[in-house]
Amino acid sequence: MQKTEILQAANLSKFKSQVENSQEHHFSMLQRETEKLRGDIEKMRSELRHVLWSVVQVTAGQRPDLNLERGRIRDELANQNAETTNLTNKLDREIHALRAQLEAIKYDVIKYCIGTLVSISAVGLAVLRILM
């Protein structure tokens, strides 16, 4: 009986470590993706700053073109900000879903552990009753 308890404890420990490793792996993947997106966004922003700086250097005779370019850049920046917000929201939803999944798995593990303990107890009591 102690062997089975030790075996079950070992299996539970192994399962917990696998779940933790899986969670850490998913979290690190999400962090890498987030950092990559942040780098891309920062690169785009620096490019936009460079374009804006170039636009400022345009002569007064090209002011109408300058205004059009500024409007286009504002539109691009607004689109990029919207895309960034969408990506952030998507990442938040995915993280929330992963956390919910992890909680569900935790509850399942607890449920099965309790079921196993109750079954073992029932078998033990049956054996005691038979022996007495």
Coordinates of N, CA, C and O in Angstrom, one line a residue:
M1 N 0.8 -1.2 0.0 CA 0.0 0.0 0.0 C 0.9 1.3 0.0 O 0.6 2.2 -0.7
Q2 N 2.0 1.2 0.8 CA 2.9 2.3 0.8 C 3.6 2.5 -0.6 O 3.8 3.6 -1.0
K3 N 3.8 1.3 -1.2 CA 4.5 1.4 -2.6 C 3.5 2.1 -3.5 O 4.0 2.9 -4.3
T4 N 2.3 1.8 -3.5 CA 1.3 2.5 -4.4 C 1.2 4.0 -4.1 O 1.1 4.8 -5.0
E5 N 1.2 4.3 -2.8 CA 1.2 5.7 -2.4 C 2.4 6.4 -2.9 O 2.3 7.5 -3.4
I6 N 3.6 5.8 -2.7 CA 4.8 6.4 -3.2 C 4.8 6.5 -4.7 O 5.2 7.6 -5.3
L7 N 4.3 5.5 -5.4 CA 4.2 5.5 -6.8 C 3.3 6.6 -7.3 O 3.6 7.4 -8.2
Q8 N 2.1 6.7 -6.6 CA 1.2 7.8 -7.0 C 1.7 9.1 -6.7 O 1.5 10.1 -7.5
A9 N 2.4 9.3 -5.6 CA 3.0 10.6 -5.3 C 4.1 10.9 -6.3 O 4.2 12.1 -6.8
A10 N 4.9 9.9 -6.7 CA 5.9 10.2 -7.8 C 5.2 10.6 -9.1 O 5.7 11.5 -9.8
N11 N 4.1 9.9 -9.4 CA 3.4 10.2 -10.7 C 2.8 11.6 -10.6 O 2.8 12.3 -11.6
L12 N 2.3 11.9 -9.5 CA 1.7 13.3 -9.3 C 2.7 14.3 -9.4 O 2.6 15.3 -10.1
S13 N 3.9 14.1 -8.8 CA 5.0 15.0 -8.8 C 5.5 15.2 -10.3 O 5.7 16.3 -10.7
K14 N 5.6 14.1 -11.0 CA 6.0 14.1 -12.4 C 5.0 14.9 -13.2 O 5.4 15.7 -14.0
F15 N 3.7 14.7 -13.0 CA 2.7 15.4 -13.7 C 2.7 16.9 -13.4 O 2.6 17.7 -14.3
K16 N 2.9 17.2 -12.2 CA 3.0 18.6 -11.8 C 4.2 19.3 -12.5 O 4.0 20.4 -13.0
S17 N 5.3 18.6 -12.5 CA 6.5 19.2 -13.2 C 6.3 19.4 -14.7 O 6.7 20.4 -15.3
Q18 N 5.6 18.4 -15.3 CA 5.3 18.5 -16.7 C 4.3 19.7 -17.0 O 4.5 20.4 -17.9
V19 N 3.3 19.8 -16.1 CA 2.4 21.0 -16.3 C 3.1 22.3 -16.1 O 2.9 23.2 -16.9
E20 N 4.0 22.4 -15.1 CA 4.7 23.6 -14.9 C 5.7 23.9 -16.0 O 5.8 25.0 -16.5
N21 N 6.3 22.9 -16.6 CA 7.2 23.1 -17.7 C 6.4 23.5 -18.9 O 6.9 24.4 -19.6
S22 N 5.3 22.9 -19.1 CA 4.4 23.3 -20.2 C 4.0 24.8 -20.1 O 4.1 25.6 -21.1
Q23 N 3.6 25.2 -18.9 CA 3.2 26.5 -18.7 C 4.4 27.5 -18.9 O 4.2 28.5 -19.5
E24 N 5.5 27.2 -18.4 CA 6.7 28.0 -18.5 C 7.0 28.1 -20.0 O 7.4 29.2 -20.5
H25 N 6.9 27.0 -20.7 CA 7.2 27.1 -22.2 C 6.3 28.0 -22.9 O 6.7 28.8 -23.7
H26 N 5.0 27.9 -22.6 CA 4.0 28.7 -23.3 C 4.2 30.2 -22.9 O 4.1 31.1 -23.8
F27 N 4.5 30.4 -21.7 CA 4.7 31.8 -21.2 C 5.9 32.4 -21.9 O 5.9 33.5 -22.3
S28 N 7.0 31.6 -22.0 CA 8.2 32.2 -22.6 C 8.0 32.4 -24.1 O 8.5 33.4 -24.6
M29 N 7.2 31.5 -24.7 CA 6.9 31.8 -26.1 C 6.1 33.1 -26.3 O 6.4 33.8 -27.2
L30 N 5.1 33.3 -25.4 CA 4.4 34.5 -25.5 C 5.2 35.7 -25.2 O 5.1 36.8 -25.9
Q31 N 6.2 35.6 -24.3 CA 7.1 36.7 -24.0 C 8.0 37.0 -25.2 O 8.1 38.2 -25.6
R32 N 8.5 36.0 -25.9 CA 9.3 36.2 -27.0 C 8.5 36.9 -28.2 O 9.0 37.8 -28.8
E33 N 7.3 36.4 -28.4 CA 6.5 37.0 -29.4 C 6.1 38.4 -29.1 O 6.2 39.3 -30.0
T34 N 5.9 38.7 -27.8 CA 5.6 40.1 -27.4 C 6.8 41.0 -27.6 O 6.7 42.1 -28.1
E35 N 8.0 40.5 -27.2 CA 9.2 41.3 -27.4 C 9.5 41.5 -28.9 O 9.9 42.6 -29.3
K36 N 9.2 40.5 -29.7 CA 9.4 40.7 -31.2 C 8.5 41.7 -31.7 O 8.9 42.6 -32.5
L37 N 7.2 41.7 -31.3 CA 6.3 42.7 -31.8 C 6.6 44.1 -31.3 O 6.5 45.0 -32.0
R38 N 7.1 44.1 -30.0 CA 7.5 45.5 -29.5 C 8.7 46.0 -30.3 O 8.8 47.2 -30.6
G39 N 9.6 45.1 -30.6 CA 10.8 45.5 -31.4 C 10.3 46.0 -32.8 O 10.8 47.1 -33.3
D40 N 9.4 45.3 -33.4 CA 8.9 45.7 -34.7 C 8.2 47.1 -34.6 O 8.3 47.9 -35.5
I41 N 7.4 47.2 -33.6 CA 6.7 48.5 -33.4 C 7.7 49.6 -33.2 O 7.5 50.7 -33.8
E42 N 8.7 49.4 -32.4 CA 9.7 50.4 -32.1 C 10.4 50.8 -33.4 O 10.7 51.9 -33.7
K43 N 10.7 49.8 -34.2 CA 11.4 50.0 -35.5 C 10.5 50.9 -36.4 O 11.0 51.8 -37.0
M44 N 9.2 50.5 -36.4 CA 8.3 51.3 -37.3 C 8.2 52.7 -36.8 O 8.1 53.7 -37.6
R45 N 8.1 52.9 -35.5 CA 8.1 54.2 -34.9 C 9.3 55.0 -35.2 O 9.2 56.2 -35.6
S46 N 10.5 54.4 -35.2 CA 11.7 55.2 -35.5 C 11.7 55.5 -37.0 O 12.1 56.6 -37.3
E47 N 11.2 54.6 -37.8 CA 11.1 55.0 -39.2 C 10.1 56.1 -39.4 O 10.4 57.0 -40.3
L48 N 9.0 56.1 -38.7 CA 8.1 57.2 -38.8 C 8.7 58.5 -38.3 O 8.4 59.6 -39.0
R49 N 9.4 58.4 -37.3 CA 10.1 59.7 -36.8 C 11.1 60.2 -37.9 O 11.2 61.4 -38.1
H50 N 11.8 59.3 -38.5 CA 12.7 59.7 -39.5 C 12.0 60.3 -40.7 O 12.4 61.4 -41.2
V51 N 10.8 59.7 -41.1 CA 10.0 60.3 -42.2 C 9.5 61.7 -41.8 O 9.5 62.6 -42.5
L52 N 9.1 61.8 -40.5 CA 8.6 63.1 -40.1 C 9.7 64.1 -40.1 O 9.5 65.3 -40.4
W53 N 10.9 63.7 -39.7 CA 12.0 64.7 -39.7 C 12.3 65.1 -41.1 O 12.6 66.3 -41.3
S54 N 12.3 64.2 -42.0 CA 12.5 64.5 -43.4 C 11.5 65.5 -44.0 O 11.8 66.4 -44.7
V55 N 10.2 65.3 -43.5 CA 9.1 66.1 -44.0 C 9.3 67.5 -43.5 O 9.0 68.5 -44.2
V56 N 9.9 67.7 -42.3 CA 10.1 69.0 -41.7 C 11.1 69.8 -42.6 O 11.0 71.0 -42.7
Q57 N 12.0 69.1 -43.2 CA 13.1 69.7 -44.0 C 12.6 70.2 -45.4 O 13.3 70.8 -46.1
V58 N 11.4 69.8 -45.7 CA 10.9 70.2 -47.1 C 10.7 71.7 -47.1 O 10.3 72.4 -46.1
T59 N 10.9 72.3 -48.3 CA 10.8 73.8 -48.4 C 9.3 74.2 -48.3 O 8.4 73.4 -48.4
A60 N 9.1 75.5 -48.2 CA 7.8 76.1 -48.1 C 7.0 75.9 -49.4 O 5.7 75.8 -49.3
G61 N 7.6 75.8 -50.5 CA 6.9 75.5 -51.8 C 6.2 74.2 -51.8 O 5.3 73.9 -52.6
Q62 N 6.7 73.3 -51.0 CA 6.1 71.9 -51.0 C 5.2 71.7 -49.8 O 4.9 70.6 -49.4
R63 N 4.7 72.7 -49.2 CA 3.8 72.6 -48.0 C 2.6 71.8 -48.2 O 2.2 71.0 -47.4
P64 N 1.9 71.9 -49.4 CA 0.7 71.1 -49.6 C 1.1 69.6 -49.6 O 0.3 68.7 -49.0
D65 N 2.2 69.2 -50.2 CA 2.6 67.9 -50.2 C 3.0 67.4 -48.8 O 2.7 66.3 -48.4
L66 N 3.6 68.4 -48.0 CA 3.9 68.1 -46.6 C 2.7 67.8 -45.8 O 2.7 66.8 -45.0
N67 N 1.6 68.5 -46.0 CA 0.4 68.3 -45.3 C -0.2 66.9 -45.6 O -0.7 66.2 -44.8
L68 N -0.1 66.6 -46.9 CA -0.6 65.3 -47.3 C 0.2 64.1 -46.7 O -0.4 63.1 -46.3
E69 N 1.5 64.3 -46.7 CA 2.4 63.3 -46.1 C 2.1 63.1 -44.6 O 2.1 62.0 -44.1
R70 N 1.9 64.3 -44.0 CA 1.6 64.2 -42.5 C 0.3 63.5 -42.3 O 0.2 62.7 -41.3
G71 N -0.7 63.8 -43.1 CA -1.9 63.1 -42.9 C -1.8 61.6 -43.1 O -2.4 60.8 -42.4
R72 N -1.0 61.2 -44.2 CA -0.8 59.8 -44.4 C -0.1 59.1 -43.3 O -0.4 58.0 -42.9
I73 N 0.9 59.8 -42.8 CA 1.7 59.3 -41.7 C 0.8 59.1 -40.4 O 0.9 58.1 -39.7
R74 N 0.0 60.1 -40.2 CA -1.0 60.0 -39.0 C -1.9 58.8 -39.2 O -2.2 58.1 -38.2
D75 N -2.4 58.7 -40.4 CA -3.2 57.5 -40.7 C -2.5 56.2 -40.5 O -3.0 55.3 -39.9
E76 N -1.2 56.1 -41.0 CA -0.4 54.9 -40.7 C -0.2 54.7 -39.3 O -0.3 53.5 -38.8
L77 N 0.1 55.8 -38.6 CA 0.4 55.6 -37.1 C -0.9 55.2 -36.4 O -0.8 54.3 -35.5
A78 N -2.0 55.7 -36.8 CA -3.3 55.3 -36.2 C -3.6 53.9 -36.5 O -4.0 53.1 -35.6
N79 N -3.3 53.5 -37.7 CA -3.5 52.0 -38.1 C -2.6 51.1 -37.3 O -2.9 50.1 -36.8
Q80 N -1.3 51.6 -37.1 CA -0.3 50.8 -36.4 C -0.7 50.7 -34.9 O -0.6 49.7 -34.2
N81 N -1.2 51.8 -34.4 CA -1.6 51.8 -33.0 C -2.8 50.9 -32.8 O -2.9 50.2 -31.8
A82 N -3.8 50.9 -33.7 CA -4.9 50.0 -33.7 C -4.4 48.6 -33.7 O -4.9 47.7 -33.0
E83 N -3.5 48.3 -34.6 CA -3.0 46.9 -34.8 C -2.3 46.5 -33.5 O -2.4 45.4 -33.0
T84 N -1.5 47.4 -32.9 CA -0.8 47.1 -31.7 C -1.8 46.8 -30.6 O -1.6 45.9 -29.8
T85 N -2.8 47.6 -30.5 CA -3.9 47.4 -29.5 C -4.5 46.0 -29.7 O -4.8 45.3 -28.7
N86 N -4.8 45.7 -31.0 CA -5.5 44.4 -31.3 C -4.5 43.3 -30.9 O -5.0 42.3 -30.3
L87 N -3.2 43.4 -31.2 CA -2.3 42.3 -30.8 C -2.2 42.2 -29.3 O -2.1 41.1 -28.8
T88 N -2.2 43.3 -28.6 CA -2.1 43.3 -27.2 C -3.3 42.6 -26.6 O -3.2 41.8 -25.7
N89 N -4.5 43.0 -27.1 CA -5.7 42.3 -26.7 C -5.7 40.8 -26.9 O -6.1 40.0 -26.1
K90 N -5.2 40.5 -28.1 CA -5.1 39.1 -28.5 C -4.2 38.3 -27.5 O -4.5 37.2 -27.1
L91 N -3.0 38.9 -27.2 CA -2.1 38.2 -26.3 C -2.8 38.1 -24.9 O -2.6 37.1 -24.2
D92 N -3.4 39.2 -24.5 CA -4.1 39.1 -23.2 C -5.2 38.0 -23.2 O -5.3 37.3 -22.2
R93 N -5.9 37.9 -24.2 CA -6.9 36.8 -24.3 C -6.3 35.4 -24.3 O -6.7 34.5 -23.6
E94 N -5.2 35.3 -25.0 CA -4.5 34.0 -25.0 C -3.9 33.6 -23.7 O -4.0 32.5 -23.2
I95 N -3.3 34.6 -23.0 CA -2.8 34.4 -21.7 C -3.9 34.0 -20.7 O -3.8 33.1 -19.9
H96 N -5.0 34.7 -20.8 CA -6.2 34.4 -19.9 C -6.7 33.0 -20.2 O -7.0 32.2 -19.3
A97 N -6.7 32.6 -21.5 CA -7.2 31.3 -21.8 C -6.2 30.2 -21.3 O -6.7 29.2 -20.8
L98 N -4.9 30.5 -21.4 CA -4.0 29.5 -20.9 C -4.1 29.4 -19.3 O -4.0 28.3 -18.8
R99 N -4.3 30.5 -18.7 CA -4.5 30.4 -17.2 C -5.7 29.7 -16.9 O -5.7 28.9 -15.9
A100 N -6.8 29.9 -17.6 CA -8.0 29.2 -17.4 C -7.8 27.7 -17.6 O -8.3 26.8 -16.8
Q101 N -7.1 27.3 -18.6 CA -6.8 25.9 -18.9 C -6.0 25.3 -17.8 O -6.3 24.2 -17.4
L102 N -5.0 26.0 -17.3 CA -4.2 25.6 -16.2 C -5.0 25.3 -15.0 O -4.8 24.3 -14.3
E103 N -5.9 26.2 -14.7 CA -6.8 26.1 -13.5 C -7.7 24.8 -13.7 O -7.9 24.1 -12.7
A104 N -8.2 24.6 -14.9 CA -9.0 23.5 -15.1 C -8.2 22.2 -14.9 O -8.7 21.2 -14.3
I105 N -7.0 22.2 -15.4 CA -6.1 21.0 -15.2 C -5.8 20.8 -13.8 O -5.8 19.6 -13.3
K106 N -5.6 21.8 -13.0 CA -5.3 21.7 -11.6 C -6.5 21.1 -10.9 O -6.4 20.2 -10.1
Y107 N -7.7 21.5 -11.2 CA -8.9 21.0 -10.6 C -9.1 19.5 -11.0 O -9.5 18.7 -10.1
D108 N -8.8 19.2 -12.2 CA -8.9 17.8 -12.6 C -7.9 16.9 -11.9 O -8.3 15.8 -11.4
V109 N -6.7 17.4 -11.7 CA -5.7 16.6 -10.9 C -6.2 16.4 -9.5 O -6.1 15.3 -9.0
I110 N -6.7 17.5 -8.9 CA -7.2 17.3 -7.5 C -8.3 16.3 -7.5 O -8.4 15.5 -6.6
K111 N -9.2 16.4 -8.4 CA -10.4 15.6 -8.5 C -10.0 14.1 -8.6 O -10.4 13.2 -7.8
Y112 N -9.0 13.8 -9.5 CA -8.6 12.5 -9.7 C -7.8 12.0 -8.4 O -7.9 10.8 -8.1
C113 N -7.0 12.9 -7.8 CA -6.3 12.5 -6.6 C -7.3 12.1 -5.5 O -7.1 11.1 -4.8
I114 N -8.3 12.9 -5.3 CA -9.3 12.6 -4.3 C -10.0 11.3 -4.6 O -10.2 10.4 -3.7
G115 N -10.3 11.1 -5.8 CA -11.0 9.8 -6.3 C -10.1 8.6 -6.0 O -10.6 7.6 -5.5
T116 N -8.8 8.8 -6.3 CA -7.9 7.7 -6.1 C -7.8 7.4 -4.6 O -7.8 6.2 -4.2
L117 N -7.6 8.4 -3.8 CA -7.5 8.2 -2.4 C -8.8 7.5 -1.8 O -8.7 6.6 -0.9
V118 N -9.9 8.0 -2.2 CA -11.2 7.4 -1.8 C -11.2 5.9 -2.2 O -11.6 5.0 -1.4
S119 N -10.8 5.6 -3.4 CA -10.8 4.2 -3.9 C -9.9 3.4 -3.1 O -10.2 2.2 -2.7
I120 N -8.7 3.9 -2.9 CA -7.7 3.1 -2.1 C -8.3 2.9 -0.7 O -8.1 1.8 -0.1
S121 N -8.9 3.9 -0.1 CA -9.5 3.7 1.2 C -10.6 2.7 1.2 O -10.6 1.8 2.2
A122 N -11.4 2.7 0.2 CA -12.5 1.7 0.1 C -11.9 0.3 0.0 O -12.4 -0.6 0.6
V123 N -10.9 0.1 -0.8 CA -10.3 -1.2 -1.0 C -9.7 -1.6 0.3 O -9.8 -2.8 0.7
G124 N -9.0 -0.7 1.0 CA -8.4 -1.0 2.3 C -9.4 -1.4 3.3 O -9.2 -2.4 4.0
L125 N -10.5 -0.7 3.4 CA -11.5 -1.1 4.3 C -12.2 -2.4 4.0 O -12.5 -3.2 4.9
A126 N -12.3 -2.7 2.7 CA -12.9 -4.0 2.3 C -11.9 -5.1 2.7 O -12.4 -6.2 3.1
V127 N -10.6 -4.9 2.5 CA -9.7 -5.9 2.8 C -9.7 -6.1 4.3 O -9.6 -7.3 4.8
L128 N -9.8 -5.0 5.1 CA -9.8 -5.2 6.6 C -11.1 -5.9 7.0 O -11.0 -6.8 7.9
R129 N -12.2 -5.6 6.3 CA -13.4 -6.3 6.7 C -13.3 -7.8 6.4 O -13.9 -8.7 7.1
I130 N -12.7 -8.1 5.2 CA -12.6 -9.5 4.9 C -11.7 -10.3 5.8 O -11.9 -11.4 6.2
L131 N -10.6 -9.6 6.2 CA -9.6 -10.2 7.1 C -10.2 -10.4 8.6 O -9.7 -11.3 9.3
M132 N -11.1 -9.6 8.9 CA -11.6 -9.7 10.3 C -12.8 -10.5 10.3 O -13.5 -11.2 10.3

